[in-house]
Coordinates of C-alpha atoms and ligand atoms in Angstrom, one line a residue:
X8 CA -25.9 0.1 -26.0
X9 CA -24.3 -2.6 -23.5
X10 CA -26.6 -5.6 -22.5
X11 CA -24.3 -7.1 -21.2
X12 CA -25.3 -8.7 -18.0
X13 CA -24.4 -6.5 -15.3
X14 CA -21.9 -8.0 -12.4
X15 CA -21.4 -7.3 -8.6
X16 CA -18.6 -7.5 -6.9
X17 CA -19.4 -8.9 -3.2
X18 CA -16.2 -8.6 -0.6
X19 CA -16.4 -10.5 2.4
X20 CA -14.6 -8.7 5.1
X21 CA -16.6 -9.5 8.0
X22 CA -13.9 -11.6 9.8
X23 CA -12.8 -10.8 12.9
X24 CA -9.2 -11.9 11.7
X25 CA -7.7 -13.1 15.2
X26 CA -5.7 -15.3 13.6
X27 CA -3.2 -12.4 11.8
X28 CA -3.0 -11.4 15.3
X29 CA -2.6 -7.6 16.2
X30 CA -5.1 -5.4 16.9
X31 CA -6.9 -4.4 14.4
X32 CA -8.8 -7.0 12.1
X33 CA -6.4 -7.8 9.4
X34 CA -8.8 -6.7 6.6
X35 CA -8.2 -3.6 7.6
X36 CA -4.4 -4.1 8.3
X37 CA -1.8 -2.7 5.7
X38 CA 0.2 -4.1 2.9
X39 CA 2.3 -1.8 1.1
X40 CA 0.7 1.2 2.5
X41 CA -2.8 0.1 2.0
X42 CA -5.5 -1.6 3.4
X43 CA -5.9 -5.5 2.7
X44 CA -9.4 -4.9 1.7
X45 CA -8.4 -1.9 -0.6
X46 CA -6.0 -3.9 -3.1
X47 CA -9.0 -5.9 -3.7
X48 CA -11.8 -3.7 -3.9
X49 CA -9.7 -1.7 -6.0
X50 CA -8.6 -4.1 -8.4
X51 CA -12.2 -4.7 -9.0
X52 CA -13.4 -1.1 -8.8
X53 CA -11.1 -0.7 -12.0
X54 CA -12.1 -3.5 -13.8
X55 CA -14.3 -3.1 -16.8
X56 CA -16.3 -6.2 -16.5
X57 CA -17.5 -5.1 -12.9
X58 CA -20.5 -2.5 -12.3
X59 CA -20.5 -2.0 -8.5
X60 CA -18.6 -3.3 -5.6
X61 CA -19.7 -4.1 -2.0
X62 CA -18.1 -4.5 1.0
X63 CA -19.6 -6.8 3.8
X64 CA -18.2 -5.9 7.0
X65 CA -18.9 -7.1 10.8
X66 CA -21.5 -5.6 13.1
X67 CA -20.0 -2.7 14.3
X68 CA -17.0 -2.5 11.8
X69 CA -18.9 -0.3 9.7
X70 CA -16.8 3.1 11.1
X71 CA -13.6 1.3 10.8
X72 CA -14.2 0.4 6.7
X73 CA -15.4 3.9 6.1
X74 CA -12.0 4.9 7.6
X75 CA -10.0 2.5 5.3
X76 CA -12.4 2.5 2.0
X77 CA -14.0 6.2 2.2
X78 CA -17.4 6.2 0.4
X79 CA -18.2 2.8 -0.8
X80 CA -21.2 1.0 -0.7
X81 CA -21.4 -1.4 2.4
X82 CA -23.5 -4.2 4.1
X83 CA -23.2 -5.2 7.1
X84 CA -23.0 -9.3 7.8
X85 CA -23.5 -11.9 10.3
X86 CA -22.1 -14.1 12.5
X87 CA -21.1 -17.0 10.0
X88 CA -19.8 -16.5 6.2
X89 CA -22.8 -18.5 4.8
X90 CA -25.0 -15.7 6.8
X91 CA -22.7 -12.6 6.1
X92 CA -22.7 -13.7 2.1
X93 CA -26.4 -14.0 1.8
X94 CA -27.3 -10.6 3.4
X95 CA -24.7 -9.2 0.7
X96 CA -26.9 -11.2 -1.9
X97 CA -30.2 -9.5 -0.3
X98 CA -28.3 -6.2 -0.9
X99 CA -27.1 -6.3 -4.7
X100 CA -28.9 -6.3 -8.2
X101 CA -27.7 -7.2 -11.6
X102 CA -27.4 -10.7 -13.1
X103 CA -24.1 -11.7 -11.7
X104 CA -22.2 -11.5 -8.7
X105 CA -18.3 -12.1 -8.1
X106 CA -18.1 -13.4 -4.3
X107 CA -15.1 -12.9 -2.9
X108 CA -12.6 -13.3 0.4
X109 CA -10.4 -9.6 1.2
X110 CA -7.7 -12.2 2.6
X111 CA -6.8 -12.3 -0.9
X112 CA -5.8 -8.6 -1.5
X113 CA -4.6 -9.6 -5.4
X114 CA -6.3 -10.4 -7.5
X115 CA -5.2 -10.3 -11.4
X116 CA -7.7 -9.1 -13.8
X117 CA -7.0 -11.9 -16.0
X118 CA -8.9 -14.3 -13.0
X119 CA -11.6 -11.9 -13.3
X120 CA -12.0 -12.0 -17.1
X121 CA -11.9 -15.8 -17.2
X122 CA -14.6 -16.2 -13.9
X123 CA -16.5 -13.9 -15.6
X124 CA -16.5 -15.5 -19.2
X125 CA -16.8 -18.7 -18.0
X126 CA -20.4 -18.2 -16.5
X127 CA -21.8 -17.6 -20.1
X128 CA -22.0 -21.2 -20.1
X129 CA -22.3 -22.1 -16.8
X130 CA -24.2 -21.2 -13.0
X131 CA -20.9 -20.6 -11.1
X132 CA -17.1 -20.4 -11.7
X133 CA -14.6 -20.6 -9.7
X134 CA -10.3 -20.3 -9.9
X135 CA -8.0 -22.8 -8.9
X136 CA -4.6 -24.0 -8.6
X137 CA -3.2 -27.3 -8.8
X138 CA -1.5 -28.8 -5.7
X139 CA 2.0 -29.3 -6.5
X140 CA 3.3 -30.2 -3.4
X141 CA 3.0 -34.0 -1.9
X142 CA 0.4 -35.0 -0.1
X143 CA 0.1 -36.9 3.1
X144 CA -2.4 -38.5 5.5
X145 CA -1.4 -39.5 8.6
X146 CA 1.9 -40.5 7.2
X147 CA 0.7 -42.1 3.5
X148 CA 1.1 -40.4 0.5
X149 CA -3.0 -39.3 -1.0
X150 CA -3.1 -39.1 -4.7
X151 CA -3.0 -35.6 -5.9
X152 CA -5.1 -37.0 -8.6
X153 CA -8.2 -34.5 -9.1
X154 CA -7.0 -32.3 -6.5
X155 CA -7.1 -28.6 -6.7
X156 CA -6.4 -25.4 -4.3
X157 CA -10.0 -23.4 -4.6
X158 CA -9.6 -19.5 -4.4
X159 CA -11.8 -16.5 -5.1
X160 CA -13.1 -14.4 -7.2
X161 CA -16.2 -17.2 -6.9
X162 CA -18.9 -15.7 -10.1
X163 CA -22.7 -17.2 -10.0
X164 CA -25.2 -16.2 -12.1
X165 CA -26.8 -14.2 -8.9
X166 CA -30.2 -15.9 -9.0
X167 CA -28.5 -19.4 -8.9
X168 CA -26.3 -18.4 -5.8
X169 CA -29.7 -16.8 -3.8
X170 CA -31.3 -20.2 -4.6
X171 CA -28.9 -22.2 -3.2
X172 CA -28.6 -20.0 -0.1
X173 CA -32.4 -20.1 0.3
X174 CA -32.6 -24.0 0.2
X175 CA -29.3 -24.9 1.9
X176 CA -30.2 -26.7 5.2
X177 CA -30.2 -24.8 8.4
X178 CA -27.6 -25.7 10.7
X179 CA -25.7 -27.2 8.0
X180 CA -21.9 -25.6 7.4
X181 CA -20.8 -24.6 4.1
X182 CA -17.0 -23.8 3.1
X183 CA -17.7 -22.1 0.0
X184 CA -20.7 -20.5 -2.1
X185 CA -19.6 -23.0 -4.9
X186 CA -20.3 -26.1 -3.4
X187 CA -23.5 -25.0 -2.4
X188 CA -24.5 -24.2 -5.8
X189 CA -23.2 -27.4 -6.9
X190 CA -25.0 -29.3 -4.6
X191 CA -28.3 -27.6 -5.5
X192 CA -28.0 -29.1 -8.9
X193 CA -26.2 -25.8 -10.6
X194 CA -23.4 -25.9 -13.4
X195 CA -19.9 -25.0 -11.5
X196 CA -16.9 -25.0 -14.2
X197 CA -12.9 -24.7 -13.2
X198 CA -10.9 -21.4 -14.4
X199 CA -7.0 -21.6 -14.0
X200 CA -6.3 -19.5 -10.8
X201 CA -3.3 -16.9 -9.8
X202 CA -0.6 -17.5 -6.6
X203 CA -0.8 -13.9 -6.4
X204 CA -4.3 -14.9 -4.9
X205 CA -2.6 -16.9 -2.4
X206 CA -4.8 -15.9 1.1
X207 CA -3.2 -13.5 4.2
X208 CA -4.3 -15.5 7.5
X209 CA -1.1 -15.8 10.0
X210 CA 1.4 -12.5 10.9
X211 CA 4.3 -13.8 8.5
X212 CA 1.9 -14.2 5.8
X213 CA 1.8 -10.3 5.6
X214 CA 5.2 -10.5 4.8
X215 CA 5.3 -12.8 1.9
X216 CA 2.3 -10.9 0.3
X217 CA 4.6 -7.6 0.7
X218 CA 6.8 -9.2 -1.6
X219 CA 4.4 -9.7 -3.9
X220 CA 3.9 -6.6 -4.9
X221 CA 5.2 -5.0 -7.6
X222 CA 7.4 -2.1 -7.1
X223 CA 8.5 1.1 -9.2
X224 CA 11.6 3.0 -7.8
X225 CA 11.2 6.6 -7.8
X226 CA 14.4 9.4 -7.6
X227 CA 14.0 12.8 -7.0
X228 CA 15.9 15.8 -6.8
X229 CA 16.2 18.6 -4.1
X230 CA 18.4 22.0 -4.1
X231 CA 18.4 24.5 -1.3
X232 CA 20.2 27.8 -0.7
X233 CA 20.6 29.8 2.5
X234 CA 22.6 32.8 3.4
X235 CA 25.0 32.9 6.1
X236 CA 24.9 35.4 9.2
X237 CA 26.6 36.9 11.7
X238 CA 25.4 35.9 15.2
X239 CA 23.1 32.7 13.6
X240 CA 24.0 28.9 14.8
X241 CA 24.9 26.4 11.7
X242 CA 22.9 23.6 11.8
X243 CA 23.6 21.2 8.6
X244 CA 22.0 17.9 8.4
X245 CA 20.6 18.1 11.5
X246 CA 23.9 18.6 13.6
X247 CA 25.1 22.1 15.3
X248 CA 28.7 22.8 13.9
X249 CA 30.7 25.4 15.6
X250 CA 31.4 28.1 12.5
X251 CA 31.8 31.8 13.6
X252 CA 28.7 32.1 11.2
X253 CA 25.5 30.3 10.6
X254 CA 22.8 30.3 8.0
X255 CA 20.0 32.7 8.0
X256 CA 16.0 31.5 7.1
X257 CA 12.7 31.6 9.0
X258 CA 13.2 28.2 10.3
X259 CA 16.9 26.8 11.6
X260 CA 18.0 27.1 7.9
X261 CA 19.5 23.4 7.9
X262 CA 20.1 23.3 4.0
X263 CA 21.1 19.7 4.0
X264 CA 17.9 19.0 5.4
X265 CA 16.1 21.3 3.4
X266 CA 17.4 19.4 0.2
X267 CA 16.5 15.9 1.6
X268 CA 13.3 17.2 2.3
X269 CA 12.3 18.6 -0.8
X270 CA 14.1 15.3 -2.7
X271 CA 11.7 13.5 -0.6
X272 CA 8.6 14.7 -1.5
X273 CA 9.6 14.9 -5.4
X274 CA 9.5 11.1 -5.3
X275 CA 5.9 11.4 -4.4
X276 CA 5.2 14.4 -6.9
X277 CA 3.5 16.2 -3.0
X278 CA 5.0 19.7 -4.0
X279 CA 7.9 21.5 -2.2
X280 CA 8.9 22.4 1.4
X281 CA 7.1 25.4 1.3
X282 CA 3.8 24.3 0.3
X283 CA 4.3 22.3 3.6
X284 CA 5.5 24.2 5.8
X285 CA 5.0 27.9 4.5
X286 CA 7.4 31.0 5.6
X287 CA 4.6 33.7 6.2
X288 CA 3.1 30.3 8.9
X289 CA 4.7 31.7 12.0
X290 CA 4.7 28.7 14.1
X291 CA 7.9 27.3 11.7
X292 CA 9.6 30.2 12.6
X293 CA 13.0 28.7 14.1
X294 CA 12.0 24.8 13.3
X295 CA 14.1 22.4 13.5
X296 CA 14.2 20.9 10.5
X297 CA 14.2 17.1 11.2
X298 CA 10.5 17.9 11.6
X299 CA 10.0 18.6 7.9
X300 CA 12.1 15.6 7.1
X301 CA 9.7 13.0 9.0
X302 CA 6.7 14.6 7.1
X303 CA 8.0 14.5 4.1
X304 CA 9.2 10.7 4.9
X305 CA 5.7 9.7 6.7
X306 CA 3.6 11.2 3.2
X307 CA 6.0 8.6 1.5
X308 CA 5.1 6.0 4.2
X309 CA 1.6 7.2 3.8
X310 CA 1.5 6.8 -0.2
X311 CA 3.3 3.0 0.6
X312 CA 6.9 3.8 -0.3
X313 CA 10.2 3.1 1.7
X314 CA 13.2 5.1 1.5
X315 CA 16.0 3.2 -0.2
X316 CA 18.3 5.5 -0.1
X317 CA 19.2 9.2 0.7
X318 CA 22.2 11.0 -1.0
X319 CA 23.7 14.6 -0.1
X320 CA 25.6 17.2 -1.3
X321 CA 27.1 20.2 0.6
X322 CA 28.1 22.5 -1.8
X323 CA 30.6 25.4 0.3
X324 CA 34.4 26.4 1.1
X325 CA 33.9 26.4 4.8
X326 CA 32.9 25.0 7.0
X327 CA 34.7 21.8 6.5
X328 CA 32.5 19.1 6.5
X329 CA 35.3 15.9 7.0
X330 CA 34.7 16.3 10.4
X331 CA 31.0 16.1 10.6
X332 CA 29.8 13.5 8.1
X333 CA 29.6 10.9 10.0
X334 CA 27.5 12.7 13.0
X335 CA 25.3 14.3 10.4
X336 CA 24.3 10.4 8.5
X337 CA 23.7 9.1 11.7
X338 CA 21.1 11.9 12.5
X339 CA 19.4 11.9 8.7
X340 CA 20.0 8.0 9.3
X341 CA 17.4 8.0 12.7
X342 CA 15.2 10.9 11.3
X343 CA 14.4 8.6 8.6
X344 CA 14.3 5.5 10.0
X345 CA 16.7 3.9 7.6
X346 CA 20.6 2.1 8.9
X347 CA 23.5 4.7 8.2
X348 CA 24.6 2.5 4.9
X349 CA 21.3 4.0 3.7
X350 CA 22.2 8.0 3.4
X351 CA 25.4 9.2 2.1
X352 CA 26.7 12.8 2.7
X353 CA 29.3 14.7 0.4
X354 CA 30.5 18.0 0.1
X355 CA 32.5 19.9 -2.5
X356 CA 34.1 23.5 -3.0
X357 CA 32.9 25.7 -6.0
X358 CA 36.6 26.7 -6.6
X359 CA 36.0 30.0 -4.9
X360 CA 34.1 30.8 -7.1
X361 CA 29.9 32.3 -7.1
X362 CA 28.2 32.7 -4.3
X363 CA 29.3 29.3 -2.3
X364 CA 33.3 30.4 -3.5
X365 CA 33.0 33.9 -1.7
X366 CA 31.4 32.0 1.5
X367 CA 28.4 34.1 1.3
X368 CA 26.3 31.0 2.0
X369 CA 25.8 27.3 1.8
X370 CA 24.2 25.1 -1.1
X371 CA 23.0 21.5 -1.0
X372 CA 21.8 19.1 -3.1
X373 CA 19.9 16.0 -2.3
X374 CA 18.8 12.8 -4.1
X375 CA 16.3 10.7 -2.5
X376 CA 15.5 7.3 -3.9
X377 CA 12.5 5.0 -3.1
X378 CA 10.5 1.9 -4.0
X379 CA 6.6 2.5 -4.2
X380 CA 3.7 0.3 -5.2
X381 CA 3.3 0.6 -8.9
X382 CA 1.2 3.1 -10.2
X383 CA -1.1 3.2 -12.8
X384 CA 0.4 4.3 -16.2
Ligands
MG406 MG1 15.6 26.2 2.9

């Protein structure tokens, strides 16, 4: 049995978030290869002291969220926050609700267990953070004295933060839910806040909460084989070498691309080349390759990655690749998107010896190294 009283999570994303500039509102702009609004209603989707999540979105923005947040329960707000956070109150059930702004896409799960805890002895909890920096008015230094930064998750015990909304004066502005539960007489305690919290308004803001995010490298592996041919071009890392042979496969059988490919999508466990772009599909027949190397680099995009680093190995007595290496990392360089100290390309001789020694084709082996947001264990 859990009685427990059960807890809503409200997100405010009904801004219109002109102020991040760019197109699209920036609740629904990406950081690390997700939506702002998705880091947060993810991190409380998965926490155990939540029951539901909702999302309040703008008139009209409803499409755009499904797009980002797939099948979540949303509300749609008004023109002001005060208006936007009470028609999210209208909308919920359960004893408590967690009110908070998707500017802040991180939120710790500590800051949740200690909003939450804190409102068994009191209406409404909020995190802060003490100001460390100086402060100034119009020249004189203020007394930091009793002065906090206020962030969100804000918790209420719900009925105590529909009260306040029902009697707070028409007309009258309100910054936050906590005040006005304050004012109405209610209990409001301090929890120690997170700077990971820290809100996403301007463009370079977007940029500073990239780096806040915590990373996991990732290497994988890729190996390729194909046969060469009388009459075939040689295409290897996405350069045409003059050889009197070439390699033989249903596409342009660029091996070193092949490799990269393959080492690519390893990082992101998304299969192999061929569960891509199959050989019985006849519309790859006679590819060029560099197309499989941008998919396999946008699915790591996609998932929130970046490529740190591509290395290659062409594994064959002839051609020799000296003379090519640096035309072939300039082309991985620009199909990836990454500067030529980024990809490396080597090649070595099997002694003359197996397959590679008699020249009856070309191996290559790849590693591909990236950073992506870290994953749940
Ligand atoms: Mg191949």
């Amino acid at each position: 049995m859990n009685d427990r009283p059960r807890t809503t999570a409200l997100i405010l994303a009904a801004g219109s978030g002109t102020r991040a500039g760019g197109a699209i509102p920036k609740q629904f702009a990406k950081i690390a290869g997700k939506a702002l609004v998705s880091h947060a209603y993810e991190a409380f989707a998965d926490h155990p002291a939540v029951d539901s999540v909702v999302v309040v979105v703008a008139p009209g923005a409803e499409a755009q969220a499904r797009d980002v947040l797939g099948d979540v329960r949303l509300v749609t707000g008004g023109q002001a926050r005060r208006e936007s956070v009470a028609l999210g109150l209208a909308a919920i059930e359960g004893e408590r609700v967690l009110v908070h702004d998707a500017a802040r896409p991180f939120v710790p799960a500590a800051v949740i267990d200690r909003v939450v805890s804190a409102l068994d002895r009191a209406d409404g909890a909020y995190p802060v953070l003490a100001v460390a920096d100086t402060l100034v008015r119009d020249g004189a230094v203020v007394s930091r004295d009793g002065l906090s930064r206020v962030q969100t998750p804000q918790g209420f015990a719900l009925e105590a933060l529909r009260s306040a909304h029902r009697q707070w004066p028409d007309g009258e502005e309100a910054t936050d839910d906590a005040q006005m539960v304050r004012r109405l007489g209610g209990r409001v305690v301090l929890v120690q806040g997170d700077p990971m919290l820290d809100k996403v308004t301007h463009p370079e803001d977007f940029a500073a909460a990239e780096k806040r995010v915590a990373w996991e490298t990732r290497s994988a592996s890729g190996f390729d084989v194909h046969r060469f041919e009388e009459g075939e071009e040689l295409w290897l890392g996405g350069v045409l070498i003059p050889h009197d042979k070439g390699l033989s496969g249903h596409s342009d059988a660029d091996v070193a691309l092949h490799a990269i490919t393959d080492a690519l999508l390893g990082t992101i466990a998304a299969g192999d080349i061929g569960t891509h772009f199959p050989p019985s599909d006849p519309q790859w027949k006679g590819a060029e390759s560099g197309q499989f190397l941008r998919h396999a680099a946008a699915l790591v995009a996609d998932a929130g990655g970046r490529v740190d680093f591509v290395d290659l190995t062409l594994i064959c007595e002839s051609p020799k690749i000296g003379p090519h290496r640096s035309a072939m990392r300039a082309r991985i360089a620009t199909l990836l998107d990454l500067p030529e100290a980024r990809v490396s390309v080597k090649a070595t001789t099997t002694e003359r010896l197996g397959f590679t020694g008699r020249g009856e084709g070309i191996a290559a082996q790849a590693v591909a190294t990236i950073r992506l947001p870290e994953q749940p264990r």
